[in-house]
Tab-separated table of C-alpha atoms in Angstrom:
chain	number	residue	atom	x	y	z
A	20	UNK	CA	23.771	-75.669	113.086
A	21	UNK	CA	25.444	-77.998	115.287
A	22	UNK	CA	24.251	-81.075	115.528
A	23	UNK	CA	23.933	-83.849	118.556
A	24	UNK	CA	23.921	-87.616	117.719
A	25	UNK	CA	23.295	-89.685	120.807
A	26	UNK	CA	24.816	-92.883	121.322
A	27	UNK	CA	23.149	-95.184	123.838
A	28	UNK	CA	25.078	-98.385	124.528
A	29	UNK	CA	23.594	-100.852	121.832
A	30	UNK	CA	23.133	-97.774	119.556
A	31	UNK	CA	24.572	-99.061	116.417
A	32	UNK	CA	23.489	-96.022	113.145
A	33	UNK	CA	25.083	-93.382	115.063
A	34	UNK	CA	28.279	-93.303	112.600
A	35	UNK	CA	26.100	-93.350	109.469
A	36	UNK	CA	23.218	-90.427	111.199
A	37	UNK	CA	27.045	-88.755	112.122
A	38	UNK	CA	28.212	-89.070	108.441
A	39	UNK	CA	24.976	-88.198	106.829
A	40	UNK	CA	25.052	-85.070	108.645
A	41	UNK	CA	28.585	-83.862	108.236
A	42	UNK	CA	28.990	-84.949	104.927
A	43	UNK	CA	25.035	-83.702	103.245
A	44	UNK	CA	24.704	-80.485	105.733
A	45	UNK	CA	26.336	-77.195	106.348
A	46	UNK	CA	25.856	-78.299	109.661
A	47	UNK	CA	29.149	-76.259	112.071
A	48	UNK	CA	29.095	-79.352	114.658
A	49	UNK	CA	28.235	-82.909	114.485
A	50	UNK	CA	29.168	-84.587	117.985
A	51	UNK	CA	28.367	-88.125	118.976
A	52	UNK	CA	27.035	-87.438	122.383
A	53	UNK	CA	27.505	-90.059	124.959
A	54	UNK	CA	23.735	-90.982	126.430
A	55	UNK	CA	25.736	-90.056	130.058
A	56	UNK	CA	25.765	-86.242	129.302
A	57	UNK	CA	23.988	-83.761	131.313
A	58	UNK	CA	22.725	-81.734	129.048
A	59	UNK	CA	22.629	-81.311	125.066
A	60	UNK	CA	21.173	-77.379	125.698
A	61	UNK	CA	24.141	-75.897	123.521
A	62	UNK	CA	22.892	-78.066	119.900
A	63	UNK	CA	20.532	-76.723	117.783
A	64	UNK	CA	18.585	-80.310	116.372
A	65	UNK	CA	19.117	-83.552	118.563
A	66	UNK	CA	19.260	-86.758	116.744
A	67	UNK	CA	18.192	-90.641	118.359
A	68	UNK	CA	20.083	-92.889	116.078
A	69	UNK	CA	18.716	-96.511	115.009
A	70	UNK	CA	20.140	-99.884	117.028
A	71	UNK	CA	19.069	-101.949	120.141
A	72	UNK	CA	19.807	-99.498	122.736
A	73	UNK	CA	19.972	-101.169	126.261
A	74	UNK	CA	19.221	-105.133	124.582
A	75	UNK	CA	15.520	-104.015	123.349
A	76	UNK	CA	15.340	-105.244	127.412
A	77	UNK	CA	11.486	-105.306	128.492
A	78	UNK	CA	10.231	-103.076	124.991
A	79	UNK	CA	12.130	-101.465	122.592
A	80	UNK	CA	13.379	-97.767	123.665
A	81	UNK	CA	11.727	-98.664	127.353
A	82	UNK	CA	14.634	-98.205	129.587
A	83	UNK	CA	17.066	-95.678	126.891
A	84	UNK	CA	14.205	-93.610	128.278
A	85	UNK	CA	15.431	-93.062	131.221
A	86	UNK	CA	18.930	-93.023	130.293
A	87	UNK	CA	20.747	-89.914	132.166
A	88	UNK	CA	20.894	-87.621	128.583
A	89	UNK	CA	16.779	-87.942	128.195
A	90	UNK	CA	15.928	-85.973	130.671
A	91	UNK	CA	17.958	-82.914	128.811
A	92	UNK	CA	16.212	-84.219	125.570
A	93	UNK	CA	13.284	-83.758	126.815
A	94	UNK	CA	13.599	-80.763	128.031
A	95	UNK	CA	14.963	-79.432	124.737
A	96	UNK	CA	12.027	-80.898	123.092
A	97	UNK	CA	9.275	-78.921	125.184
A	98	UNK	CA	11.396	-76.054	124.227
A	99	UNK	CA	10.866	-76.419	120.454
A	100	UNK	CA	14.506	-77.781	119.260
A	101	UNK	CA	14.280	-80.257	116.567
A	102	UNK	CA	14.583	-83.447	117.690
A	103	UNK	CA	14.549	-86.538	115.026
A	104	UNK	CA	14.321	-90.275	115.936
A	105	UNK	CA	15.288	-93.132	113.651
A	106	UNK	CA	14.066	-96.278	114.316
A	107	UNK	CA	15.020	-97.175	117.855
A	108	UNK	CA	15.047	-93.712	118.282
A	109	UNK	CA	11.719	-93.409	116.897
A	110	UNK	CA	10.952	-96.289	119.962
A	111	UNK	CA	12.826	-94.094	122.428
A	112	UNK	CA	10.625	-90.887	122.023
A	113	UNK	CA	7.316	-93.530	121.937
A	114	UNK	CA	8.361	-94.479	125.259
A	115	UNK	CA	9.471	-90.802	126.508
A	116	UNK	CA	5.816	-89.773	125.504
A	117	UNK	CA	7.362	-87.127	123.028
A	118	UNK	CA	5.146	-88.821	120.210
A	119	UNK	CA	1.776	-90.546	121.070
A	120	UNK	CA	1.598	-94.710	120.321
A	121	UNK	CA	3.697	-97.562	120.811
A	122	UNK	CA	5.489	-100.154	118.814
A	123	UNK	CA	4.681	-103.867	118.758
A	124	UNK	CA	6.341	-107.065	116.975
A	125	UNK	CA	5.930	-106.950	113.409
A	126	UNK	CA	2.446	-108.560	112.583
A	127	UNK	CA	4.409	-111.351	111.058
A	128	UNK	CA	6.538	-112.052	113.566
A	129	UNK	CA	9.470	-111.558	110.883
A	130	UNK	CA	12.694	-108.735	111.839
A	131	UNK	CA	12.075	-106.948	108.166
A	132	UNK	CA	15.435	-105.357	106.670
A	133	UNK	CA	15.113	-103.886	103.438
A	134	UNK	CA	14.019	-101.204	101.050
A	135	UNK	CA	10.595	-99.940	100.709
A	136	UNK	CA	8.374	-97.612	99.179
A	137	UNK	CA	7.875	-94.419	101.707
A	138	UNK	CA	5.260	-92.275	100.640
A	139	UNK	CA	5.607	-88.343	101.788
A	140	UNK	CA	2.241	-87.610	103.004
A	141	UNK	CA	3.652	-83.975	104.657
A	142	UNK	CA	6.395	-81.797	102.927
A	143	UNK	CA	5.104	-78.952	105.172
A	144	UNK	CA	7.570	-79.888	108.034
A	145	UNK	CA	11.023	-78.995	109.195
A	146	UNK	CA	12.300	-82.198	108.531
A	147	UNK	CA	10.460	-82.925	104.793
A	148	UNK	CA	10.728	-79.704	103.488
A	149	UNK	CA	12.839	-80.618	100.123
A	150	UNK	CA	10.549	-83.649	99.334
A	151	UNK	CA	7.423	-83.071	97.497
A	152	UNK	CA	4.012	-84.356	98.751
A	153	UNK	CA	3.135	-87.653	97.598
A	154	UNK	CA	6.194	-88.891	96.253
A	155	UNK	CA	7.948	-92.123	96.854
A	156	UNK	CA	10.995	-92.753	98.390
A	157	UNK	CA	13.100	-95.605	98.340
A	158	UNK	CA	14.447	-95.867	102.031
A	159	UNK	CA	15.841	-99.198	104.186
A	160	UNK	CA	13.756	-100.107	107.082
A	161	UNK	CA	15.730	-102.404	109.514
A	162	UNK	CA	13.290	-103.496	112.302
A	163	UNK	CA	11.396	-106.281	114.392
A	164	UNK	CA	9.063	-104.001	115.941
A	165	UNK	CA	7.969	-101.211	113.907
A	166	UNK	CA	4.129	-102.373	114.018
A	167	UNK	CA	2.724	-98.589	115.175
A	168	UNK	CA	-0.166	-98.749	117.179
A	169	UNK	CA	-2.046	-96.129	118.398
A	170	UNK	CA	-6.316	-95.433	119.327
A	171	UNK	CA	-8.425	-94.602	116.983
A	172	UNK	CA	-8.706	-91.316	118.327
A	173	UNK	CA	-4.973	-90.417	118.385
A	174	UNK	CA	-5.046	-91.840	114.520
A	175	UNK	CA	-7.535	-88.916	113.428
A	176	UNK	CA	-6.041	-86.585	115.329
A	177	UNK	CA	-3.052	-87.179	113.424
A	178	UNK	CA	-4.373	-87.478	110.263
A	179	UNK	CA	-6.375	-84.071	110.923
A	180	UNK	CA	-3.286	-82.003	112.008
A	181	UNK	CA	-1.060	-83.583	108.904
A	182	UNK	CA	0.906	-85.167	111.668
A	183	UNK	CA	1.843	-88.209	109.490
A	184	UNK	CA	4.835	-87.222	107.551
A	185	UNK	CA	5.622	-90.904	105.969
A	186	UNK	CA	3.610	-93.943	105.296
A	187	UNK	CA	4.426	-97.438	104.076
A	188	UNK	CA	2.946	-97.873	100.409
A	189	UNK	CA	2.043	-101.478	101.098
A	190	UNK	CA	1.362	-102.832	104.280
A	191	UNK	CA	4.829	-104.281	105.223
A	192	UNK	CA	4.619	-104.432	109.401
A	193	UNK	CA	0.899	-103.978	110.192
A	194	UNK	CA	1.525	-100.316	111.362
A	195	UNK	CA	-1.669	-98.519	111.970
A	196	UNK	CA	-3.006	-96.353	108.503
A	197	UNK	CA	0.965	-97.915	107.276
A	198	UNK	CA	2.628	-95.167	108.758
A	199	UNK	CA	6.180	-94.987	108.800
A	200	UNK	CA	6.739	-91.750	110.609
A	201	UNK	CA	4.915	-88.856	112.428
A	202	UNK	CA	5.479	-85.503	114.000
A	203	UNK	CA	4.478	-84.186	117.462
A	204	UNK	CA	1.854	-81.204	118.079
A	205	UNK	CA	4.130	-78.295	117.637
A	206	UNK	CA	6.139	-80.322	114.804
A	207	UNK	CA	9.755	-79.651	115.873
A	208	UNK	CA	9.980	-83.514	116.838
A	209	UNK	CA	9.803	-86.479	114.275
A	210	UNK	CA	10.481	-90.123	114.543
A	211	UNK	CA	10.547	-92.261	112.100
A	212	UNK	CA	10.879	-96.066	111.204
A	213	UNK	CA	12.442	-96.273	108.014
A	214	UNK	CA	16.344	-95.307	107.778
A	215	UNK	CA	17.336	-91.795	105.519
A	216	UNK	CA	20.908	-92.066	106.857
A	217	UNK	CA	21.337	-95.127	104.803
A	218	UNK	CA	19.822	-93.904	101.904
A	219	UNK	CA	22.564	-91.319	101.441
A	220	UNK	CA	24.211	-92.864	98.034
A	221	UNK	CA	23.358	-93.972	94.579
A	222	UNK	CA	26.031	-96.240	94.529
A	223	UNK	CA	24.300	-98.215	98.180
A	224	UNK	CA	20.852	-98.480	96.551
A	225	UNK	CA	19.572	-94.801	97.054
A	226	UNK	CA	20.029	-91.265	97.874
A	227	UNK	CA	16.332	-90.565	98.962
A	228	UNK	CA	16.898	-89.889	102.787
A	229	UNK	CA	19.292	-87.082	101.987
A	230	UNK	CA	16.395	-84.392	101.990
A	231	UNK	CA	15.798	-85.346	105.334
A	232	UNK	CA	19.145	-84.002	106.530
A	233	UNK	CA	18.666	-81.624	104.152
A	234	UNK	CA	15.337	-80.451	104.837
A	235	UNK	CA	16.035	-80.001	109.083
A	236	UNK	CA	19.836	-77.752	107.942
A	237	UNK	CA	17.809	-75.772	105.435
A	238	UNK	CA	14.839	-75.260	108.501
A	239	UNK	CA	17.705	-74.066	110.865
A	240	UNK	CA	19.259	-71.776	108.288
A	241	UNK	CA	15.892	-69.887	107.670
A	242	UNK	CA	15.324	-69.919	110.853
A	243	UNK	CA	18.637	-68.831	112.520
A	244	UNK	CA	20.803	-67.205	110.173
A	245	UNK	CA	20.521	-63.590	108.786
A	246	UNK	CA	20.979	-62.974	105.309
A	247	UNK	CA	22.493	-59.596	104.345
B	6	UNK	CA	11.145	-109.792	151.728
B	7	UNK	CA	8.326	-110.686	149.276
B	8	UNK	CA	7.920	-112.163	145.672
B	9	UNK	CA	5.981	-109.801	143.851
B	10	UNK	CA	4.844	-111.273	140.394
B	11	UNK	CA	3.719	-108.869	137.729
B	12	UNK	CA	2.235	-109.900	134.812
B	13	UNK	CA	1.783	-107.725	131.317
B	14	UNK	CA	-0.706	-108.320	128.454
B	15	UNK	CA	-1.674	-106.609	125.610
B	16	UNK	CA	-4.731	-104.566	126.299
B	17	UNK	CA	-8.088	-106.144	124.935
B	18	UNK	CA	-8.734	-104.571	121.359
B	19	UNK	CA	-5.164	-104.632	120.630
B	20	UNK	CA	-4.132	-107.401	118.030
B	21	UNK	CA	-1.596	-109.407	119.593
B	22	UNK	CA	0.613	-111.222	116.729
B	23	UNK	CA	2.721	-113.816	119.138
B	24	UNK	CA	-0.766	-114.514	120.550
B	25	UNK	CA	-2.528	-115.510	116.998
B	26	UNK	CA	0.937	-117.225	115.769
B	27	UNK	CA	0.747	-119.800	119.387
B	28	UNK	CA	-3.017	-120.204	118.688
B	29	UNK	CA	-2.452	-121.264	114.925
B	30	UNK	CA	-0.178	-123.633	115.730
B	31	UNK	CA	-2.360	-125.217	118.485
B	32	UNK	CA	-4.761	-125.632	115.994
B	33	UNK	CA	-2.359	-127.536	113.428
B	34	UNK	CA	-1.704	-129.354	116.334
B	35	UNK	CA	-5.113	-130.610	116.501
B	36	UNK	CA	-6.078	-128.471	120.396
B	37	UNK	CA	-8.848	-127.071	117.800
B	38	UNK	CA	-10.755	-125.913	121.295
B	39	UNK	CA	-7.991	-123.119	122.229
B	40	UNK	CA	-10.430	-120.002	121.080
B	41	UNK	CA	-7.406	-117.287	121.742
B	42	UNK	CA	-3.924	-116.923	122.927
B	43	UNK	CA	-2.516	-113.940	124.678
B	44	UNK	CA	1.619	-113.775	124.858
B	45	UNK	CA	2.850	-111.583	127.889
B	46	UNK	CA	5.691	-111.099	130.267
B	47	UNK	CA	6.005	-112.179	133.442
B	48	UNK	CA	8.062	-110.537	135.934
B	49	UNK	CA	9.378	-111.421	139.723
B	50	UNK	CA	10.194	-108.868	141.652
B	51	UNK	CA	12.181	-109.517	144.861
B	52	UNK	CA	10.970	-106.497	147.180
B	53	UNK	CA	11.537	-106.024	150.923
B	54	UNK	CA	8.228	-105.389	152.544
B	55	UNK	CA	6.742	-102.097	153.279
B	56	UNK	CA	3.518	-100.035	154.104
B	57	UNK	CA	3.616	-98.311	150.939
B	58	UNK	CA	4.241	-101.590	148.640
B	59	UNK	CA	1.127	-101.627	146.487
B	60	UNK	CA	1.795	-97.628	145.389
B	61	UNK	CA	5.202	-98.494	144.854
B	62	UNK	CA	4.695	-101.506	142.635
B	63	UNK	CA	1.873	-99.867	140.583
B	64	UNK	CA	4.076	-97.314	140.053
B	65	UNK	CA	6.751	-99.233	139.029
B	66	UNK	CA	4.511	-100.404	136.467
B	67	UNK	CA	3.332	-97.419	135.232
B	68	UNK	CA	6.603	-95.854	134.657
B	69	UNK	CA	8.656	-99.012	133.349
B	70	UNK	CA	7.460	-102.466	133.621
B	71	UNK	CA	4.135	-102.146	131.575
B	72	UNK	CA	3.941	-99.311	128.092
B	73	UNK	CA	0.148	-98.173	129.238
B	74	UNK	CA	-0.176	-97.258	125.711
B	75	UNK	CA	-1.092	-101.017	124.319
B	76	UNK	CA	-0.367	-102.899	127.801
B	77	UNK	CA	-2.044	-103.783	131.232
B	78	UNK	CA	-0.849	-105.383	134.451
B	79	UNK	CA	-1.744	-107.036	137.111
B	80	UNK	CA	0.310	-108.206	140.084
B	81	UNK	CA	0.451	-110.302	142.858
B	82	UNK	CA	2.496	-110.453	146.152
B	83	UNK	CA	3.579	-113.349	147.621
B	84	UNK	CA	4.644	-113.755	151.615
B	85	UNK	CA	6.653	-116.161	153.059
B	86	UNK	CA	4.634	-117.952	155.353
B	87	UNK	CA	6.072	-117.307	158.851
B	88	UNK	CA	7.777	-119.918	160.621
């Protein structure tokens, strides 16, 4: 698998997504792609790391959308690679309209960084395969606007398709049904508030996101290599 | 060259968190008649004229300015008057 981390100026968990990868996954390649690249067509999973890309300027995520790499992304999306978005990254592929909603301030008004209770609602995806369904995770979340809205209608139709991977156990931003992360349509894109890729160790306070990274080599192995 | 002056809100129905923390504090304050608060953005754009300004400002907000998705805008243009 080889692996694309993007950094947009202001990204700042592109090291950690970099080292969760190389150092959890069988993955060949891990590059830390600069947002001014043409095309990221050659990786097989693309990966929006957490920070304030761009400021936060205007909304979170609002202008990285447009930054010269998305439209390659985006592309690559449509197409069915797996695509994953932490945090800001999460924000970036709100704003690209890879994943329906948007993200407001926190309904207390508070920037939130620390560990919480992330409930898998959906280990029947690429990226939660190795989890189990309804168990809880102990994952960071680092963010001032992680407060998911979306219409009622989009909600059902997200609940109805098992769309909602993760959810908040308790109501810690005033997200929308507490969720913490969802999938598009065809499921080969996630994005996700809370932070796996610093959930990598016992020894920093948990080792719960390393299915994640995990879950989305294991999906590409299945998927891509032949066994004899 | 014109002032154009967009503003962005929250769309109606969406709960607006900057808007109830302003109002709460207007109350404390004792302005116990302020019924709501909305918190946007305002924006001035310096544009040089042209037929198509109105299309091109919309769209501007569309793509960038406003997130459709929870936000509306409005705009205004303002001329110069001539001398």
């Amino acid at each position: 698998m080889k692996a694309a981390v993007i950094v947009f100026p202001g990204s700042n968990c592109d090291t950690d997504m970099s080292y969760a990868l190389s150092d959890f996954t069988d993955a060949e390649t891990v590059d830390l792609v600069p947002y001014t690249a043409e095309s990221v067509a050659e990786y097989d999973a693309i990966f929006l790391p957490g920070g304030f890309s761009y400021g936060d300027y205007l909304r979170s995520g609002a202008i990285a959308r447009f930054a010269p790499v998305m439209q390659s992304v985006i592309a690559e999306a449509e197409q069915g690679k797996t695509v994953l978005g932490i945090c800001n990254g999460f924000q970036i592929l709100l704003e690209a309209g890879l994943l329906p909603g948007a993200m407001k301030r926190n309904k207390d008004l508070k920037y939130i960084c620390r560990t919480v209770d992330v409930k898998v609602e959906n280990a029947d995806t690429r990226f939660s395969g190795e989890y189990e369904k309804g168990e809880t995770l102990r994952i960071p979340i680092a963010h001032g606007e992680g407060n998911y809205e979306c219409d009622g209608q989009t909600y059902e139709t997200l609940k109805k398709n098992n769309r909602i991977v993760f959810t908040y156990e308790a109501d810690v931003n005033g997200s929308t049904g507490q969720i913490a992360g969802i999938t598009n349509e065809a499921g080969n894109v996630l994005g996700m508030m809370p932070h796996p890729e610093r959930a990598m160790e016992t020894l920093l306070g948990s080792e719960d996101g390393r299915r994640l990274f995990t879950s989305v080599y294991r999906h590409w192995r299945d998927t891509h290599v032949v066994t004899t | 060259m014109v002032n154009v002056h967009v503003y962005i809100t929250l769309k109606e129905g969406v709960l607006d968190p900057q808007g109830h923390a302003v109002q709460n504090s207007l109350t404390a304050l004792g302005y116990e008649e302020v019924e709501k608060v909305n918190v946007g953005k305002w924006l001035r754009l310096e544009v040089a004229d042209g037929n198509n300004l109105d299309s091109r400002v919309e769209n501007m907000c569309e793509q960038l300015l406003a997130n459709p998705v929870i936000e509306n805008y409005t705009y205004h243009v303002e001329r110069e008057a001539k001398v």
